[in-house]
Amino acid sequence: DPALIGKSFLQAAREIVKKDGMNGLWAGVGPTAFGYLLEGAVKFGTYEVLKPVFKALLAGLAASTSLGLFESQILSFVLCGAAAGVAASIMLCPMEAIRIRMVAEPEFVRGGWLKAGYKILKQEGVVGLCKGMNPMILKQVPYTVTKNVAFDILTKSFYAVMLAQGKKLTAATMFTIPLISAALASILSTITSQPGDMVLSLVNAHKGDRRSSEIFKDIMNSSRGFKGFFVGFHTRLLHVGVTVTIQLLVYDFVKRLC
């Protein structure tokens, strides 16, 4: 919305409430909730299932090539995260297309996100729901790799330090360490995925077939330059920070149950 350009997070929120009421702040909540439920299930499931697969694959490569690089646990985690990010992109792309259109064009459809999705499908076909796939992958792969790998490494490191100091792992410690690790991972994943998210938003904001590469060039050639990819970063950090932290805490809890 051109009217919100240059405004802070709070100023933009006030303008939205003034214009559209409180409902304006909840636009797109349906596809967001449903999309991230699917995305989280597929992402974390794929990530965990592939861990032993890539571990065995890299062990075989290390044995056949004598390269120590293939013995790296971090490399295994990165490959798992990248594959999980692609899988999550396939699940989330249609939901993000609906969400962004509902937010960018409130008048596009009234009556909920299912009707919005049906209207896009009817007017633009399947392409309308999947036209943001390339920027979605550009967003989701670094997002997933950073989030999952950073969380795994941070929690392992914190636990290792605690055990090396001879401290007991109490229930409070086993909650605090994942919480801190999840918060840090959420910040890192927001930073690495912000450019892809910006391109994705512009691809899906309106009807049309503008290519991701064209939008990328437009942003780079604008007065902001590379900083243009980080417009709205603080607002997104709040959204992603809360979402990722909750996701990772649930993920850690389920892992410990298993």
Short mmCIF file of C-alpha atoms in Angstrom, two decimals:
data_model
loop_
_atom_site.label_atom_id
_atom_site.label_comp_id
_atom_site.label_asym_id
_atom_site.label_seq_id
_atom_site.Cartn_x
_atom_site.Cartn_y
_atom_site.Cartn_z
CA ASP A 1 0.00 0.00 0.00
CA PRO A 2 1.70 3.25 -1.14
CA ALA A 3 -0.01 5.12 1.70
CA LEU A 4 1.95 3.09 4.26
CA ILE A 5 5.38 3.55 2.69
CA GLY A 6 7.80 5.20 5.08
CA LYS A 7 5.63 4.61 8.13
CA SER A 8 6.78 2.69 11.18
CA PHE A 9 5.18 -0.56 12.33
CA LEU A 10 2.93 1.24 14.85
CA GLN A 11 2.04 4.04 12.46
CA ALA A 12 1.08 1.53 9.76
CA ALA A 13 -1.01 -0.42 12.26
CA ARG A 14 -2.88 2.75 13.27
CA GLU A 15 -3.58 3.59 9.62
CA ILE A 16 -4.92 0.09 8.93
CA VAL A 17 -7.19 0.17 12.00
CA LYS A 18 -8.38 3.66 11.08
CA LYS A 19 -9.21 2.60 7.53
CA ASP A 20 -10.40 -1.00 7.91
CA GLY A 21 -10.99 -1.44 11.65
CA MET A 22 -9.45 -4.22 13.73
CA ASN A 23 -10.47 -6.74 11.09
CA GLY A 24 -7.85 -5.21 8.83
CA LEU A 25 -5.10 -6.52 11.11
CA TRP A 26 -6.52 -10.03 10.87
CA ALA A 27 -6.77 -10.15 7.09
CA GLY A 28 -5.43 -13.44 5.76
CA VAL A 29 -5.34 -15.18 9.15
CA GLY A 30 -7.16 -18.24 7.75
CA PRO A 31 -4.66 -19.23 5.03
CA THR A 32 -1.81 -18.23 7.36
CA ALA A 33 -2.93 -20.62 10.12
CA PHE A 34 -3.81 -23.49 7.79
CA GLY A 35 -0.78 -22.97 5.57
CA TYR A 36 1.74 -22.89 8.37
CA LEU A 37 0.13 -25.93 9.99
CA LEU A 38 0.76 -27.92 6.80
CA GLU A 39 4.13 -26.30 6.25
CA GLY A 40 5.35 -27.09 9.77
CA ALA A 41 4.20 -30.69 9.65
CA VAL A 42 5.83 -31.34 6.26
CA LYS A 43 8.98 -29.35 7.02
CA PHE A 44 9.87 -30.89 10.38
CA GLY A 45 8.75 -34.34 9.29
CA THR A 46 10.89 -34.23 6.15
CA TYR A 47 13.83 -32.80 8.09
CA GLU A 48 13.83 -35.62 10.66
CA VAL A 49 13.13 -38.42 8.17
CA LEU A 50 16.02 -37.35 5.95
CA LYS A 51 18.61 -37.06 8.74
CA PRO A 52 19.61 -40.76 8.70
CA VAL A 53 19.36 -40.83 4.90
CA PHE A 54 21.82 -37.98 4.35
CA LYS A 55 24.03 -39.19 7.19
CA ALA A 56 24.42 -42.58 5.48
CA LEU A 57 24.85 -40.96 2.06
CA LEU A 58 27.56 -38.59 3.26
CA ALA A 59 29.30 -41.39 5.18
CA GLY A 60 29.49 -43.37 1.94
CA LEU A 61 30.88 -40.36 0.07
CA ALA A 62 33.43 -39.74 2.82
CA ALA A 63 34.59 -43.35 2.66
CA SER A 64 34.88 -43.36 -1.14
CA THR A 65 36.52 -39.95 -1.53
CA SER A 66 38.46 -39.63 1.75
CA LEU A 67 37.18 -36.07 2.08
CA GLY A 68 36.50 -35.04 5.66
CA LEU A 69 33.94 -32.49 4.46
CA PHE A 70 31.39 -35.25 3.95
CA GLU A 71 31.69 -36.30 7.59
CA SER A 72 30.35 -32.94 8.75
CA GLN A 73 27.13 -33.16 10.72
CA ILE A 74 26.39 -29.55 9.83
CA LEU A 75 26.50 -30.37 6.10
CA SER A 76 24.03 -33.18 6.71
CA PHE A 77 21.71 -30.82 8.58
CA VAL A 78 21.98 -28.19 5.82
CA LEU A 79 21.05 -30.71 3.10
CA CYS A 80 18.10 -31.96 5.18
CA GLY A 81 16.98 -28.39 5.75
CA ALA A 82 17.20 -27.52 2.05
CA ALA A 83 15.15 -30.57 1.06
CA ALA A 84 12.60 -29.82 3.79
CA GLY A 85 12.40 -26.21 2.58
CA VAL A 86 11.52 -27.30 -0.95
CA ALA A 87 8.85 -29.70 0.36
CA ALA A 88 7.40 -26.97 2.57
CA SER A 89 7.33 -24.55 -0.38
CA ILE A 90 5.06 -26.88 -2.35
CA MET A 91 2.61 -27.06 0.56
CA LEU A 92 2.68 -23.37 1.50
CA CYS A 93 2.75 -21.62 -1.88
CA PRO A 94 -1.04 -21.73 -2.59
CA MET A 95 -1.87 -20.55 0.95
CA GLU A 96 0.58 -17.65 0.69
CA ALA A 97 -0.88 -16.66 -2.69
CA ILE A 98 -4.34 -16.46 -1.11
CA ARG A 99 -3.13 -14.64 2.01
CA ILE A 100 -1.16 -12.00 0.13
CA ARG A 101 -4.01 -11.33 -2.32
CA MET A 102 -6.49 -10.93 0.56
CA VAL A 103 -4.20 -8.45 2.30
CA ALA A 104 -3.16 -6.53 -0.83
CA GLU A 105 -6.67 -6.44 -2.34
CA PRO A 106 -9.30 -6.52 0.45
CA GLU A 107 -12.01 -5.89 -2.15
CA PHE A 108 -10.89 -8.93 -4.19
CA VAL A 109 -13.37 -11.19 -2.42
CA ARG A 110 -15.62 -11.12 0.60
CA GLY A 111 -16.56 -14.22 2.53
CA GLY A 112 -13.35 -15.88 3.60
CA TRP A 113 -10.13 -17.35 2.30
CA LEU A 114 -11.71 -20.45 0.74
CA LYS A 115 -13.78 -18.23 -1.56
CA ALA A 116 -10.68 -16.18 -2.31
CA GLY A 117 -8.78 -19.32 -3.28
CA TYR A 118 -11.66 -20.52 -5.45
CA LYS A 119 -11.84 -17.14 -7.20
CA ILE A 120 -8.11 -17.15 -7.96
CA LEU A 121 -8.38 -20.72 -9.24
CA LYS A 122 -11.40 -19.84 -11.40
CA GLN A 123 -9.91 -16.66 -12.89
CA GLU A 124 -6.24 -17.61 -13.18
CA GLY A 125 -6.16 -21.39 -12.94
CA VAL A 126 -3.65 -23.40 -10.92
CA VAL A 127 -0.94 -21.01 -12.12
CA GLY A 128 -2.53 -18.27 -10.04
CA LEU A 129 -1.98 -20.26 -6.86
CA CYS A 130 1.53 -21.39 -7.78
CA LYS A 131 3.01 -18.41 -9.63
CA GLY A 132 5.08 -17.53 -6.57
CA MET A 133 6.82 -20.91 -6.39
CA ASN A 134 10.28 -19.64 -7.35
CA PRO A 135 10.39 -16.83 -4.76
CA MET A 136 8.74 -19.19 -2.28
CA ILE A 137 11.66 -21.60 -2.65
CA LEU A 138 14.06 -18.64 -2.50
CA LYS A 139 12.40 -17.75 0.80
CA GLN A 140 11.78 -21.19 2.29
CA VAL A 141 15.14 -22.89 1.68
CA PRO A 142 17.32 -20.33 3.53
CA TYR A 143 14.53 -19.90 6.08
CA THR A 144 14.33 -23.63 6.83
CA VAL A 145 18.06 -24.24 6.74
CA THR A 146 18.76 -21.32 9.07
CA LYS A 147 15.89 -22.09 11.43
CA ASN A 148 16.36 -25.85 11.80
CA VAL A 149 20.15 -26.02 11.61
CA ALA A 150 20.69 -23.03 13.91
CA PHE A 151 18.27 -24.49 16.45
CA ASP A 152 19.92 -27.92 16.38
CA ILE A 153 23.43 -26.50 16.70
CA LEU A 154 22.53 -23.96 19.39
CA THR A 155 20.69 -26.45 21.59
CA LYS A 156 23.47 -29.04 21.26
CA SER A 157 26.09 -26.40 22.10
CA PHE A 158 24.22 -25.06 25.11
CA TYR A 159 23.62 -28.57 26.47
CA ALA A 160 27.29 -29.46 25.90
CA VAL A 161 28.44 -26.40 27.85
CA MET A 162 26.06 -27.20 30.72
CA LEU A 163 27.22 -30.81 30.94
CA ALA A 164 30.89 -29.81 30.67
CA GLN A 165 30.39 -27.57 33.70
CA GLY A 166 28.84 -30.45 35.62
CA LYS A 167 25.43 -28.84 35.89
CA LYS A 168 22.25 -30.88 36.04
CA LEU A 169 19.67 -30.55 33.28
CA THR A 170 16.56 -29.60 35.22
CA ALA A 171 13.11 -29.15 33.73
CA ALA A 172 13.61 -25.38 33.82
CA THR A 173 16.93 -25.70 31.97
CA MET A 174 15.43 -27.99 29.34
CA PHE A 175 12.82 -25.33 28.65
CA THR A 176 15.08 -22.28 28.83
CA ILE A 177 17.75 -23.60 26.44
CA PRO A 178 15.29 -24.47 23.64
CA LEU A 179 13.50 -21.14 24.22
CA ILE A 180 16.69 -19.09 23.82
CA SER A 181 17.81 -21.22 20.87
CA ALA A 182 14.41 -20.86 19.20
CA ALA A 183 14.40 -17.08 19.66
CA LEU A 184 17.87 -16.74 18.14
CA ALA A 185 16.99 -19.09 15.28
CA SER A 186 13.85 -17.05 14.55
CA ILE A 187 15.90 -13.86 14.18
CA LEU A 188 18.46 -15.51 11.89
CA SER A 189 15.79 -17.18 9.73
CA THR A 190 13.92 -13.89 9.34
CA ILE A 191 17.07 -12.18 8.07
CA THR A 192 18.02 -14.88 5.56
CA SER A 193 14.51 -15.26 4.15
CA GLN A 194 13.51 -11.59 3.97
CA PRO A 195 14.60 -10.97 0.32
CA GLY A 196 12.65 -14.01 -0.88
CA ASP A 197 9.61 -12.98 1.15
CA MET A 198 9.66 -9.48 -0.35
CA VAL A 199 9.75 -10.84 -3.92
CA LEU A 200 7.04 -13.39 -3.07
CA SER A 201 4.78 -10.65 -1.70
CA LEU A 202 5.14 -8.53 -4.84
CA VAL A 203 4.58 -11.51 -7.15
CA ASN A 204 1.31 -12.44 -5.45
CA ALA A 205 0.02 -9.01 -4.47
CA HIS A 206 -2.02 -8.48 -7.64
CA LYS A 207 -3.31 -10.32 -10.66
CA GLY A 208 -0.71 -10.61 -13.37
CA ASP A 209 2.28 -12.61 -14.51
CA ARG A 210 5.30 -10.49 -13.59
CA ARG A 211 8.39 -12.65 -13.30
CA SER A 212 10.40 -12.86 -10.09
CA SER A 213 13.53 -11.75 -11.93
CA GLU A 214 11.78 -8.57 -13.11
CA ILE A 215 10.68 -7.72 -9.57
CA PHE A 216 14.17 -8.44 -8.27
CA LYS A 217 15.67 -6.01 -10.81
CA ASP A 218 13.03 -3.37 -10.01
CA ILE A 219 13.91 -3.50 -6.32
CA MET A 220 17.66 -3.35 -6.97
CA ASN A 221 17.20 -0.42 -9.39
CA SER A 222 14.95 1.51 -7.00
CA SER A 223 16.17 4.37 -4.81
CA ARG A 224 16.53 1.96 -1.87
CA GLY A 225 18.67 -0.56 -3.71
CA PHE A 226 19.37 -3.72 -1.72
CA LYS A 227 17.69 -2.17 1.33
CA GLY A 228 14.43 -2.43 -0.60
CA PHE A 229 14.35 -6.14 0.16
CA PHE A 230 14.14 -5.33 3.87
CA VAL A 231 11.14 -2.99 3.82
CA GLY A 232 8.78 -4.19 6.57
CA PHE A 233 11.50 -6.26 8.22
CA HIS A 234 10.60 -5.27 11.79
CA THR A 235 6.94 -6.16 11.28
CA ARG A 236 7.86 -9.51 9.77
CA LEU A 237 10.36 -10.16 12.57
CA LEU A 238 7.53 -9.91 15.08
CA HIS A 239 5.39 -12.32 13.05
CA VAL A 240 8.13 -14.82 12.24
CA GLY A 241 9.73 -14.52 15.66
CA VAL A 242 6.58 -15.63 17.46
CA THR A 243 5.68 -18.30 14.89
CA VAL A 244 9.16 -19.86 14.70
CA THR A 245 9.73 -19.80 18.45
CA ILE A 246 6.45 -21.64 19.10
CA GLN A 247 7.13 -24.11 16.26
CA LEU A 248 10.60 -24.95 17.55
CA LEU A 249 9.44 -25.35 21.15
CA VAL A 250 6.75 -27.80 20.03
CA TYR A 251 9.30 -29.54 17.79
CA ASP A 252 11.75 -29.90 20.68
CA PHE A 253 9.03 -31.17 23.02
CA VAL A 254 7.83 -33.80 20.54
CA LYS A 255 11.43 -34.93 19.88
CA ARG A 256 12.02 -35.48 23.58
CA LEU A 257 8.80 -37.47 23.84
CA CYS A 258 10.01 -39.74 21.06
#
